Coordinates of C-alpha atoms in Angstrom, one line a residue:
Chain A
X300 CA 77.3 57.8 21.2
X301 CA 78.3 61.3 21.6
X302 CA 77.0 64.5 20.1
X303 CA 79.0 67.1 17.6
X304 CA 76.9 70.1 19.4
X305 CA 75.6 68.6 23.0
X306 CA 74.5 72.5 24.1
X307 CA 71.6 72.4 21.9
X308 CA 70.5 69.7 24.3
X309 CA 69.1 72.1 26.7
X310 CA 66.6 72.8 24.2
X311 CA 64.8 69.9 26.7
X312 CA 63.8 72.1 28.8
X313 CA 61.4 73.7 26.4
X314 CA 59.7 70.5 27.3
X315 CA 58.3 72.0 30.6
X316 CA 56.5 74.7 29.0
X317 CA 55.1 73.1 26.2
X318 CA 53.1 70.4 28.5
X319 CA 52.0 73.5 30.4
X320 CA 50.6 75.2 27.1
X321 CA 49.4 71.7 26.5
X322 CA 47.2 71.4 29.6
X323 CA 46.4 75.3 29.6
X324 CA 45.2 75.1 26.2
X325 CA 43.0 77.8 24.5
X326 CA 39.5 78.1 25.8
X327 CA 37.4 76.4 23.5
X328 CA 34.7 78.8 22.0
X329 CA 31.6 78.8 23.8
X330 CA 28.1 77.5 22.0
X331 CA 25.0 78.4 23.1
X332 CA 22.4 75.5 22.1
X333 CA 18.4 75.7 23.3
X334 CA 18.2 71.9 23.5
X335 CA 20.7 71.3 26.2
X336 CA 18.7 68.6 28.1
X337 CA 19.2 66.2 24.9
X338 CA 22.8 67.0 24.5
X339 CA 23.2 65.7 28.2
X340 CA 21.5 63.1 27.6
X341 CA 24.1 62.3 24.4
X342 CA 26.9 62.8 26.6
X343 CA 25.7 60.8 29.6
X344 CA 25.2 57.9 27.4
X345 CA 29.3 58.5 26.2
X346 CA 30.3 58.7 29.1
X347 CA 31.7 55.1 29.0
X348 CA 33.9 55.8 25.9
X349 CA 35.5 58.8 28.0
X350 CA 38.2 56.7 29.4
X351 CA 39.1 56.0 25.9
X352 CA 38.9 60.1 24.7
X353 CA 41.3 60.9 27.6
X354 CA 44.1 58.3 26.7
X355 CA 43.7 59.5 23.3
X356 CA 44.5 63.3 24.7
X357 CA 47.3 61.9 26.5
X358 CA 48.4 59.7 23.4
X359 CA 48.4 62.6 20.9
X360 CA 50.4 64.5 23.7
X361 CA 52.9 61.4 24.0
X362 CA 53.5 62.0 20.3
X363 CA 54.0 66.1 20.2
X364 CA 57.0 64.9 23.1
X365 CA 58.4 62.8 21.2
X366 CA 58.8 64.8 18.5
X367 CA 60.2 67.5 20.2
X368 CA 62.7 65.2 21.6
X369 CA 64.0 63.7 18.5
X370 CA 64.3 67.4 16.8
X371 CA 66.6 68.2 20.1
X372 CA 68.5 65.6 19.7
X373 CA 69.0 65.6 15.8
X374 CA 69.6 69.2 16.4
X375 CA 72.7 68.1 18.8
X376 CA 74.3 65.6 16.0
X377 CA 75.0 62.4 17.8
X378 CA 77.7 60.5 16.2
X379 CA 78.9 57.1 16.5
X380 CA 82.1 57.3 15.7
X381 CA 85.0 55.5 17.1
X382 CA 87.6 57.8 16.2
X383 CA 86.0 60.6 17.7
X384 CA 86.2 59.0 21.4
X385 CA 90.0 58.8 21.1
X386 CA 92.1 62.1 22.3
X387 CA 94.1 63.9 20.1
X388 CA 97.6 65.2 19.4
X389 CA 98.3 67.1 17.1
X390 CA 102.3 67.8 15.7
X391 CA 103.1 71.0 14.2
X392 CA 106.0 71.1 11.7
X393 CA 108.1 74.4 12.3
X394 CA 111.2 73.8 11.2
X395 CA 112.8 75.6 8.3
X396 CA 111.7 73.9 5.4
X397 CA 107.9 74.9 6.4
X398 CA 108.9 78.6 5.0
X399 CA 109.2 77.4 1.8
X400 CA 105.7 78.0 -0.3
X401 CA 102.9 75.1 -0.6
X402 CA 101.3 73.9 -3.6
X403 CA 97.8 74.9 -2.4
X404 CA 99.3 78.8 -1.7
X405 CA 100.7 80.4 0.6
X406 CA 103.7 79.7 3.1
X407 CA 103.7 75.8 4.1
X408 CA 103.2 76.5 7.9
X409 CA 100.6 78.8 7.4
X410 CA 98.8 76.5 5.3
X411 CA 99.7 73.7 8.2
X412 CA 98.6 76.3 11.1
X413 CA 95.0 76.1 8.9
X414 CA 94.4 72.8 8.8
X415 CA 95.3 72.6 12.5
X416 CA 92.6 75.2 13.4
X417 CA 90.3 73.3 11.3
X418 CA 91.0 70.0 13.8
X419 CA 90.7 72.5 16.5
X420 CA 87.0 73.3 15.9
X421 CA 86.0 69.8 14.8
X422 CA 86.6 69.0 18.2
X423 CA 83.6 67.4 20.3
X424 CA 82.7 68.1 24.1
X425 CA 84.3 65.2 24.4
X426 CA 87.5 64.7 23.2
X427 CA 90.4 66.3 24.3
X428 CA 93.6 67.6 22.0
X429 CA 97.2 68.6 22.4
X430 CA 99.8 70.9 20.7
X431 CA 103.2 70.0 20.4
X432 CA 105.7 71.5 17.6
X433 CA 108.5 70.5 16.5
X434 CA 112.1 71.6 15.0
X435 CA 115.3 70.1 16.2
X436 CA 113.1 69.3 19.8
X437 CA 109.9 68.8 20.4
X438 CA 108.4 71.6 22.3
X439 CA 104.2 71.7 24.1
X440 CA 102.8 74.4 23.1
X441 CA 99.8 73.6 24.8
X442 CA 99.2 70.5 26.6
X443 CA 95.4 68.2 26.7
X444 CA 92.3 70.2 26.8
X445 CA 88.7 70.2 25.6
X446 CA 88.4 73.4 24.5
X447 CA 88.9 74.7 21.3
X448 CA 89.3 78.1 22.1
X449 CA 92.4 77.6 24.5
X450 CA 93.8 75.4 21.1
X451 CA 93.2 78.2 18.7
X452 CA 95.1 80.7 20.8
X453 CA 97.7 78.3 21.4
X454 CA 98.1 77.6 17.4
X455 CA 98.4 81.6 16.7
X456 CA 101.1 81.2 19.0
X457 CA 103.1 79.2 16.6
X458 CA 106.2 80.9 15.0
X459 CA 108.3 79.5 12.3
X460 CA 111.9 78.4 13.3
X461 CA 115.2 78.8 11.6
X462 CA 116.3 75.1 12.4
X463 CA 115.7 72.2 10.4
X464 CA 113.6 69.2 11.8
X465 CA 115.6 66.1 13.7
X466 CA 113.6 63.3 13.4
X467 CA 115.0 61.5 15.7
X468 CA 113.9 63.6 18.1
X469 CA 110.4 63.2 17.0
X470 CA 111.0 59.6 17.5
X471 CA 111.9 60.0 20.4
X472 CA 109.1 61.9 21.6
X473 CA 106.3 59.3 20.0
X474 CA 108.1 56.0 21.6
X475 CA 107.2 57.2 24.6
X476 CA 103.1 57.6 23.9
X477 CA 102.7 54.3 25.1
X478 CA 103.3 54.9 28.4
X479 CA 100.9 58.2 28.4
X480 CA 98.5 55.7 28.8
X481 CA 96.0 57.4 26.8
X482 CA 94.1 55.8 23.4
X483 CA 95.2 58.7 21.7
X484 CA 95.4 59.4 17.7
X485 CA 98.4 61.5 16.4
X486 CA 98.4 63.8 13.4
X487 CA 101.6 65.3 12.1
X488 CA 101.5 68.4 9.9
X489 CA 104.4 68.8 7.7
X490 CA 105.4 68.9 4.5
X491 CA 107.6 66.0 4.4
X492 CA 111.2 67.3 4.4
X493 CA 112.9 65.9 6.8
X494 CA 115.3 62.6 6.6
X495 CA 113.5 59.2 7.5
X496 CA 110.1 60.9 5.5
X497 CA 110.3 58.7 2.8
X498 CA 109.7 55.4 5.6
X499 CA 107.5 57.3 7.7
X500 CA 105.4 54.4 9.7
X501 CA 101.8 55.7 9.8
X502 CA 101.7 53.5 13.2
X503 CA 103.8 56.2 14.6
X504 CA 101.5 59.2 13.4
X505 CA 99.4 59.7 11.0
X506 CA 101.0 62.0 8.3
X507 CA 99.2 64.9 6.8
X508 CA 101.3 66.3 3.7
X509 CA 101.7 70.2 3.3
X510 CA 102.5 69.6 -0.8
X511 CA 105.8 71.9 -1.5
X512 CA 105.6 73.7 -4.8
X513 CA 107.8 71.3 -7.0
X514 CA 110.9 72.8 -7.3
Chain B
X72 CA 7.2 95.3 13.4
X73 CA 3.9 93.8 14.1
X74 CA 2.0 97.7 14.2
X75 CA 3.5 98.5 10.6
X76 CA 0.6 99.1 7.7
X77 CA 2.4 97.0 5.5
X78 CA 2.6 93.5 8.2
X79 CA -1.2 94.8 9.3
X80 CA -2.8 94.7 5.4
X81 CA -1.0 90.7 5.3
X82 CA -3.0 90.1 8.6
X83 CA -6.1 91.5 7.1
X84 CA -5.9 89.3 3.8
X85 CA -5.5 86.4 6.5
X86 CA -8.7 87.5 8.4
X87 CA -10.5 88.0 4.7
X88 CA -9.2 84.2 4.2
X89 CA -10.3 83.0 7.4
X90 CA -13.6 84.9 6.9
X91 CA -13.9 82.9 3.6
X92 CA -12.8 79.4 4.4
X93 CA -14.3 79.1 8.1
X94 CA -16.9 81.7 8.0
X95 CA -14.3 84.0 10.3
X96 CA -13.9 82.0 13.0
X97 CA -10.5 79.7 14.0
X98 CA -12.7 77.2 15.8
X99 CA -14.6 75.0 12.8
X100 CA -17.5 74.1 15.0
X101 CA -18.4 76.0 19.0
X102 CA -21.9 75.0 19.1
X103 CA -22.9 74.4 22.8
X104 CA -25.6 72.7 25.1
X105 CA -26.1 75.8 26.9
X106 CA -29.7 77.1 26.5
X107 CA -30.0 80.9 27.3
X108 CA -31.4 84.1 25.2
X109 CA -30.1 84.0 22.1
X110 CA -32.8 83.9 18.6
X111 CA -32.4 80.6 17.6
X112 CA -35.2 78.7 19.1
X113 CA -33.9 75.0 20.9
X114 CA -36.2 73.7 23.0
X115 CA -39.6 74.1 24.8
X116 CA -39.8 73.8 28.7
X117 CA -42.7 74.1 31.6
X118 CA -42.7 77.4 33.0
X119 CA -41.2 78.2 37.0
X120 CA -41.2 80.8 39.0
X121 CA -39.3 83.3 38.2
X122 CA -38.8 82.1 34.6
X123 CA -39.3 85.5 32.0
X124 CA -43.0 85.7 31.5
X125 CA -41.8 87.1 28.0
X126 CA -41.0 83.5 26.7
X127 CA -44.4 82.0 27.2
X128 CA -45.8 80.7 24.1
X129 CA -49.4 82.2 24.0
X130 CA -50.4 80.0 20.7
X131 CA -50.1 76.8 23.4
X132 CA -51.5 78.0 26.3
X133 CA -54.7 79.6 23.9
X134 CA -54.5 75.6 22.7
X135 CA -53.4 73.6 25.6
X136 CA -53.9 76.3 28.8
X137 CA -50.4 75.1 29.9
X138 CA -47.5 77.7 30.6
X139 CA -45.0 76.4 28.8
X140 CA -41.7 78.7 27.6
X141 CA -39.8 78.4 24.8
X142 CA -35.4 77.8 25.1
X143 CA -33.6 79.3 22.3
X144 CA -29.1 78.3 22.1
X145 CA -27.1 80.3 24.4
X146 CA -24.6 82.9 22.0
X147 CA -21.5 82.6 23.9
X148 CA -18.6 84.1 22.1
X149 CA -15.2 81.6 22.3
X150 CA -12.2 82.5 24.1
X151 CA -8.6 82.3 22.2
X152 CA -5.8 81.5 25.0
X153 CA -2.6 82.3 23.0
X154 CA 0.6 81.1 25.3
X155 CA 3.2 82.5 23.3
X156 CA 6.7 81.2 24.4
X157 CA 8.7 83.8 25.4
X158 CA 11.9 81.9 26.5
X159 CA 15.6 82.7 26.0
X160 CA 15.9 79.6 23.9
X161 CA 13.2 81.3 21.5
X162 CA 15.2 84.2 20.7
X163 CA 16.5 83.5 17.6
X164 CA 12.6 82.6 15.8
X165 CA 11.0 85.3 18.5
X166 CA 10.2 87.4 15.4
X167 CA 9.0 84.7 13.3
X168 CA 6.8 83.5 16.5
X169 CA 5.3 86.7 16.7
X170 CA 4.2 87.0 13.9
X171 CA 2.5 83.9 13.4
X172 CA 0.8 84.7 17.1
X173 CA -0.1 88.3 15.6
X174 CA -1.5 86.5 12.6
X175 CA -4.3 84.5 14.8
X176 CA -4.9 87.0 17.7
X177 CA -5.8 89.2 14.3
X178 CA -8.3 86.4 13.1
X179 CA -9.8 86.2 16.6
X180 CA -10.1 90.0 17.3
X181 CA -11.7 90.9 14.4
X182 CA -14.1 87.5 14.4
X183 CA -15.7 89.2 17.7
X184 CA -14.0 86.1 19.9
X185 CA -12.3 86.8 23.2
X186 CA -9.1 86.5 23.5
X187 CA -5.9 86.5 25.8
X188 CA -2.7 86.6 25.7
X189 CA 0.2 85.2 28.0
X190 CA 3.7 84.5 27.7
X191 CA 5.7 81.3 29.1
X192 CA 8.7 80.7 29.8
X193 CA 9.4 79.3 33.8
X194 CA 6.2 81.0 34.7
X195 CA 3.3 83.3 33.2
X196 CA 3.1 86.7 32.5
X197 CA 0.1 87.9 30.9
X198 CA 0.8 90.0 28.2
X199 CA -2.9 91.1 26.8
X200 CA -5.7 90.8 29.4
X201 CA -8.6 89.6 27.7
X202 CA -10.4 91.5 25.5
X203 CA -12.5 91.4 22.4
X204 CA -12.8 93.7 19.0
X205 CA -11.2 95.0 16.3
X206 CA -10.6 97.6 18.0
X207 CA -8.5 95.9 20.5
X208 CA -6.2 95.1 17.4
X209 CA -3.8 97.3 17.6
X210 CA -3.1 97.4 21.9
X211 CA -2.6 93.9 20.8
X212 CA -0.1 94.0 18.1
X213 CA 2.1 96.7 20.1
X214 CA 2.2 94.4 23.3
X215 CA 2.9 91.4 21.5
X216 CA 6.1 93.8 19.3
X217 CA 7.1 94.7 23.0
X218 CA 6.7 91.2 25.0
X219 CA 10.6 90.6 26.2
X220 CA 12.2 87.2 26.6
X221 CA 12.2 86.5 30.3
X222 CA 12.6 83.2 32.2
X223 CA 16.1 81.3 33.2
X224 CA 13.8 78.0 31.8
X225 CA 11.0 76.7 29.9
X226 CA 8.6 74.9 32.5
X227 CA 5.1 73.8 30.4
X228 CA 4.1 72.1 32.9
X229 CA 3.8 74.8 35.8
X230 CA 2.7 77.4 33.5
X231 CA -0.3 75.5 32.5
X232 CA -1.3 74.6 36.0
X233 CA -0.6 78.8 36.5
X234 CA -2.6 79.2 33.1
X235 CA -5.4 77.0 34.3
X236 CA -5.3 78.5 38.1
X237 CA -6.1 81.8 36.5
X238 CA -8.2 81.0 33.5
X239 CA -10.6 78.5 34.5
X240 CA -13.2 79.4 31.1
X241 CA -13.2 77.0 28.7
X242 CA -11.4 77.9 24.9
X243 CA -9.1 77.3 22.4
X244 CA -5.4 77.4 23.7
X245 CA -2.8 77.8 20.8
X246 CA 0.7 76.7 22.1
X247 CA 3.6 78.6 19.7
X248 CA 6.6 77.2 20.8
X249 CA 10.1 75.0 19.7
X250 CA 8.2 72.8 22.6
X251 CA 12.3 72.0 23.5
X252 CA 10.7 71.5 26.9
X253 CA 13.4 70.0 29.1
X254 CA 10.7 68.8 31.7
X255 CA 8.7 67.8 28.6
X256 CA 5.5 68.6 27.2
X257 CA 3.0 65.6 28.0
X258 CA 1.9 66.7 31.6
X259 CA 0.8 70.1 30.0
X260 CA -0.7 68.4 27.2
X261 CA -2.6 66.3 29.5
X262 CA -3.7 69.2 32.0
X263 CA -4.9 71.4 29.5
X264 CA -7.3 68.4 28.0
X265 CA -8.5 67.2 31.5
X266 CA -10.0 70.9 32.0
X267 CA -11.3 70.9 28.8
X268 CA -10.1 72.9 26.6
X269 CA -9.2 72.4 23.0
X270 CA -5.4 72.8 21.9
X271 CA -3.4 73.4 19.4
X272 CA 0.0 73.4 19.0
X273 CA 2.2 75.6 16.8
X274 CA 5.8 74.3 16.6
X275 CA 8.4 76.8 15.7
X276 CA 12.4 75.6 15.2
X277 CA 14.9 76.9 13.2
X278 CA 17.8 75.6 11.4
X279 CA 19.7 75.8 14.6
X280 CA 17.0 73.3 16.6
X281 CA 17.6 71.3 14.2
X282 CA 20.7 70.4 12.8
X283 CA 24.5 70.3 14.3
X284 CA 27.2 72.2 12.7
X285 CA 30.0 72.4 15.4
X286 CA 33.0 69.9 15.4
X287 CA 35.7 69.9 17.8
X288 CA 36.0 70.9 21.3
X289 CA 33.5 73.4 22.8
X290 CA 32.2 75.3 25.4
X291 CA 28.5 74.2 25.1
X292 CA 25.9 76.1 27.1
X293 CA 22.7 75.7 27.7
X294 CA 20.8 79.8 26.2
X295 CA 18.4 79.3 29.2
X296 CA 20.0 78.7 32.5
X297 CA 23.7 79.2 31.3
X298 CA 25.0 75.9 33.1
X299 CA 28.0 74.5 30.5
X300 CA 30.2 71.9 29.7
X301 CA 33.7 71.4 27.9
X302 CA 32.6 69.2 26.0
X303 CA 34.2 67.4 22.3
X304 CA 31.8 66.7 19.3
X305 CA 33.0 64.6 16.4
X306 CA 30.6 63.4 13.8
X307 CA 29.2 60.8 15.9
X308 CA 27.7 63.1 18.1
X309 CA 26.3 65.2 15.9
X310 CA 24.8 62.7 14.4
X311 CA 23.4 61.7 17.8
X312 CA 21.8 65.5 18.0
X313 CA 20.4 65.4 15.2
X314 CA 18.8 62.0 15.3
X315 CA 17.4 63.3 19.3
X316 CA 15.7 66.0 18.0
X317 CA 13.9 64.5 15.4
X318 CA 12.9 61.9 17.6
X319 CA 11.7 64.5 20.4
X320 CA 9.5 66.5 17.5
X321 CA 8.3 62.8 15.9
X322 CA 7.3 62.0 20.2
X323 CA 5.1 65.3 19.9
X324 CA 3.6 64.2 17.0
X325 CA 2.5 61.4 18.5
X326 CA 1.5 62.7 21.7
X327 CA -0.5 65.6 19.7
X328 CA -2.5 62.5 17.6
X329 CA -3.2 60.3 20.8
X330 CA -5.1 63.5 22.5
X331 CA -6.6 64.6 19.6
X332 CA -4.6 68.1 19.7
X333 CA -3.7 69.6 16.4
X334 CA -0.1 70.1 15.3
X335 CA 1.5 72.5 12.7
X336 CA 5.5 72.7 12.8
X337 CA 7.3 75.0 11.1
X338 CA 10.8 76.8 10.9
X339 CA 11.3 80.6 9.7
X340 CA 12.2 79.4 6.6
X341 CA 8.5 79.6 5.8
X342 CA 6.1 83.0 5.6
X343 CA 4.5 82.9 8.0
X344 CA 0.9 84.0 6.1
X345 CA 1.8 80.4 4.0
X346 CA 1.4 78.4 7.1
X347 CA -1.5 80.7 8.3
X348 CA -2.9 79.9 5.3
X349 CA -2.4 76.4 5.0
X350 CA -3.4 76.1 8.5
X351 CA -7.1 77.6 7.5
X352 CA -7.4 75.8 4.6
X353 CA -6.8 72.4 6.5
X354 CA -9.9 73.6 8.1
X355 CA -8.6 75.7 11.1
X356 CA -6.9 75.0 14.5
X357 CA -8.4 71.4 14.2
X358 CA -6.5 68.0 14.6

């Protein structure tokens, strides 16, 4: 299990001072009473169920924990998900083709450099992602890291390219991810103009289509 | 307050009552075996020396030639102990207490019978010497207005062997008090009976006394000596309070009818001249 927001986990340490209010509670409100000998005499007779009161003061202060911790960590959004584990790389299409204007708005690479920033912030504590565009070679544009900040900066680097996109050399580049040794998930951003598109194998990467404005 | 005209004309319809229902005295009957010179003849006897030559009955010695004096009944006027408690735990009925202790010192003052004044509370402090008269009336409503609360406890049982230390003449001792005694109040029943005098007891408790309103966790502390305790009260215990105190006031009741003492309890819900009244009408400060 991991969580989508792990620094709201230091919200634990609240925990300290809230036993301490706990045990420091309020003074309760004094009452004066002119039979006092009877009252002792009430209260010495109790004084076997006491045992009981005092679990229950711990019990009811079991609970209040408790509930704070599963507010901290619903607040942190564990996940389960396996995907989310596996490191990521994503592949930016640059090449010239990506001028042209997508069906959404806007230029294709544009819309692509979005939806790459979008992957960017979805990233967990956890995972770590790579950039890597590519034209006629495949060039890093920044290699693995777990922060999203470093990704984002590296995706406003991004230019668009005059050259057209050789798939071979993207094939290339992806028959070799077995020996990075990594259980990694590749996304590919383009918008499908290249030759060899048509019988893309999604084992290779997993294609995410910029739409072109028919022409 | 006790010296206002208004609270003085209630305690002189209560004295006109009294005069009425127990020809004006709070003792029914106070007859006694003492023979000395009052006008009511009692007894003949043969004359001594030193005997008051005055007393000889001529008419028998002109018939018999025997000295012989006549006894008439000794008029001794009773003596009205009022113990007022004057406790901290009495501070929230001290008014009410008064004024049911201004009611009867009235009655007695103005029915020419003695009568003194102490408050209780861990010890005695007089608070009236005695004195008799109507004219006394008023010194005794302003000290009983100023009498303080005093005491860090309520201990009967010491203040009647005080009370008893300085008062040894027989009377009537009327007890107003919540008798929330912690020590309890038997002992002091019992001393004031084995020297003789005849008691009454005037229970005073209020709402408070009686009944238990708090729920949760409190502070509770004791109005007399201030020792407290954090202590948590659900309905159970409450309940538990409340059954205690009616069980302490039903032990009084019981301890009052074995000694032949008289009991009247009452809480400040009541005038006070209706249980003075009610209290005469039932025949006085009788059991």
């Amino acid at each position: 299990m991991t969580f989508l927001s792990p620094a709201l986990l230091w919200t634990l340490l609240a925990l300290i001072p809230l036993v301490a209010v706990y045990f420091l509670k309020v003074r309760p409100r004094r009452q004066y009473t002119t039979a006092y000998f009877l009252w002792e005499k009430i209260f010495n007779e109790k004084k076997a169920t006491s045992l009981l009161s005092k679990l229950r003061d711990l019990f009811s202060l079991l609970l209040l924990l408790l509930a704070f911790v599963l507010l901290a960590f619903a607040l942190a959004r564990p996940t389960l998900d396996e995907d989310s584990r596996k490191d990521l790389l994503i592949i930016v299409d640059r090449s010239a083709s990506m001028g042209g204007a997508a069906l959404e708005g806007g230029q294709r690479l544009d819309v692509a450099l979005d939806r790459a920033r979008d992957i960017a912030r979805a990233l967990n504590g956890n995972q770590r992602a790579a950039l890597v565009t590519v034209d006629r070679e495949v060039s890093f544009v920044s290699n693995f890291t777990e922060s999203p900040r470093a990704l984002l900066e590296a995706i406003d680097q991004i230019e668009p390219s005059e050259l057209p996109l050789r798939s071979e050399a993207l094939r290339d580049f992806l028959d070799g991810r077995d020996s990075w040794g990594e259980d990694l998930r590749i996304i590919f951003l383009t918008d499908g103009q290249f030759a060899g598109a048509d019988g893309w194998e999604t084992e290779l990467a997993e294609l995410l289509l910029i739409e072109p404005v028919p022409e | 307050m006790l010296t206002d005209p208004a609270f003085i004309s209630r305690l002189e319809s209560l004295y006109l009552l009294a005069r009425k229902v127990l020809g004006g005295s709070l003792q029914a009957d106070r007859q006694t075996n003492k023979k000395g010179t009052g006008i009511t003849f009692a007894d003949y006897a043969e004359y001594q020396l030193g005997d008051d030559y005055r007393s000889i009955d001529w008419r028998i010695y002109a018939k018999f030639e025997s000295l012989i004096i006549k006894l008439f009944e000794l008029d001794e006027d009773a003596t009205i102990y009022l113990l007022v408690d004057c406790s901290k735990s009495m501070e929230q009925k001290y008014r009410y207490a008064k004024e049911l202790a201004a009611a009867l010192g009235y009655i007695a003052l103005n029915s020419l019978d003695r009568l003194c004044v102490l408050g209780m509370a861990d010890q005695l402090h007089p608070l009236l010497d005695p004195c008799r008269g109507r004219g006394k009336a008023l010194e005794f409503l302003r000290a009983l207005e100023e009498a303080p609360t005093f005491g860090s406890d309520t201990d009967f049982t010491t203040c009647m062997r005080e009370f008893q230390a300085r008062r040894k003449r027989k009377g009537l001792v009327i007890v107003v008090s919540d008798f929330l005694f912690p020590s309890g109040f038997d002992e002091g029943l019992n001393f004031l009976q084995w020297h003789r005098h005849e008691v009454f007891c005037l229970q005073v408790q209020d709402e408070t006394d009686q009944r238990c309103d708090w729920k949760g966790d409190i502070d509770l502390t004791c109005i007399e000596s201030t020792t407290h305790q954090r202590v948590t009260i659900s309905p159970a215990e409450a309940k538990a309070y409340e059954a205690a105190v009616a069980s302490w006031n039903e032990d009084l009741k019981a301890a009052c009818a074995r000694r032949g003492i008289g009991l009247a309890a009452t809480t400040p819900a009541v005038a006070f001249d209706a249980v003075i009244q009610e209290i005469l009408r039932r025949g006085g400060l009788v059991a």
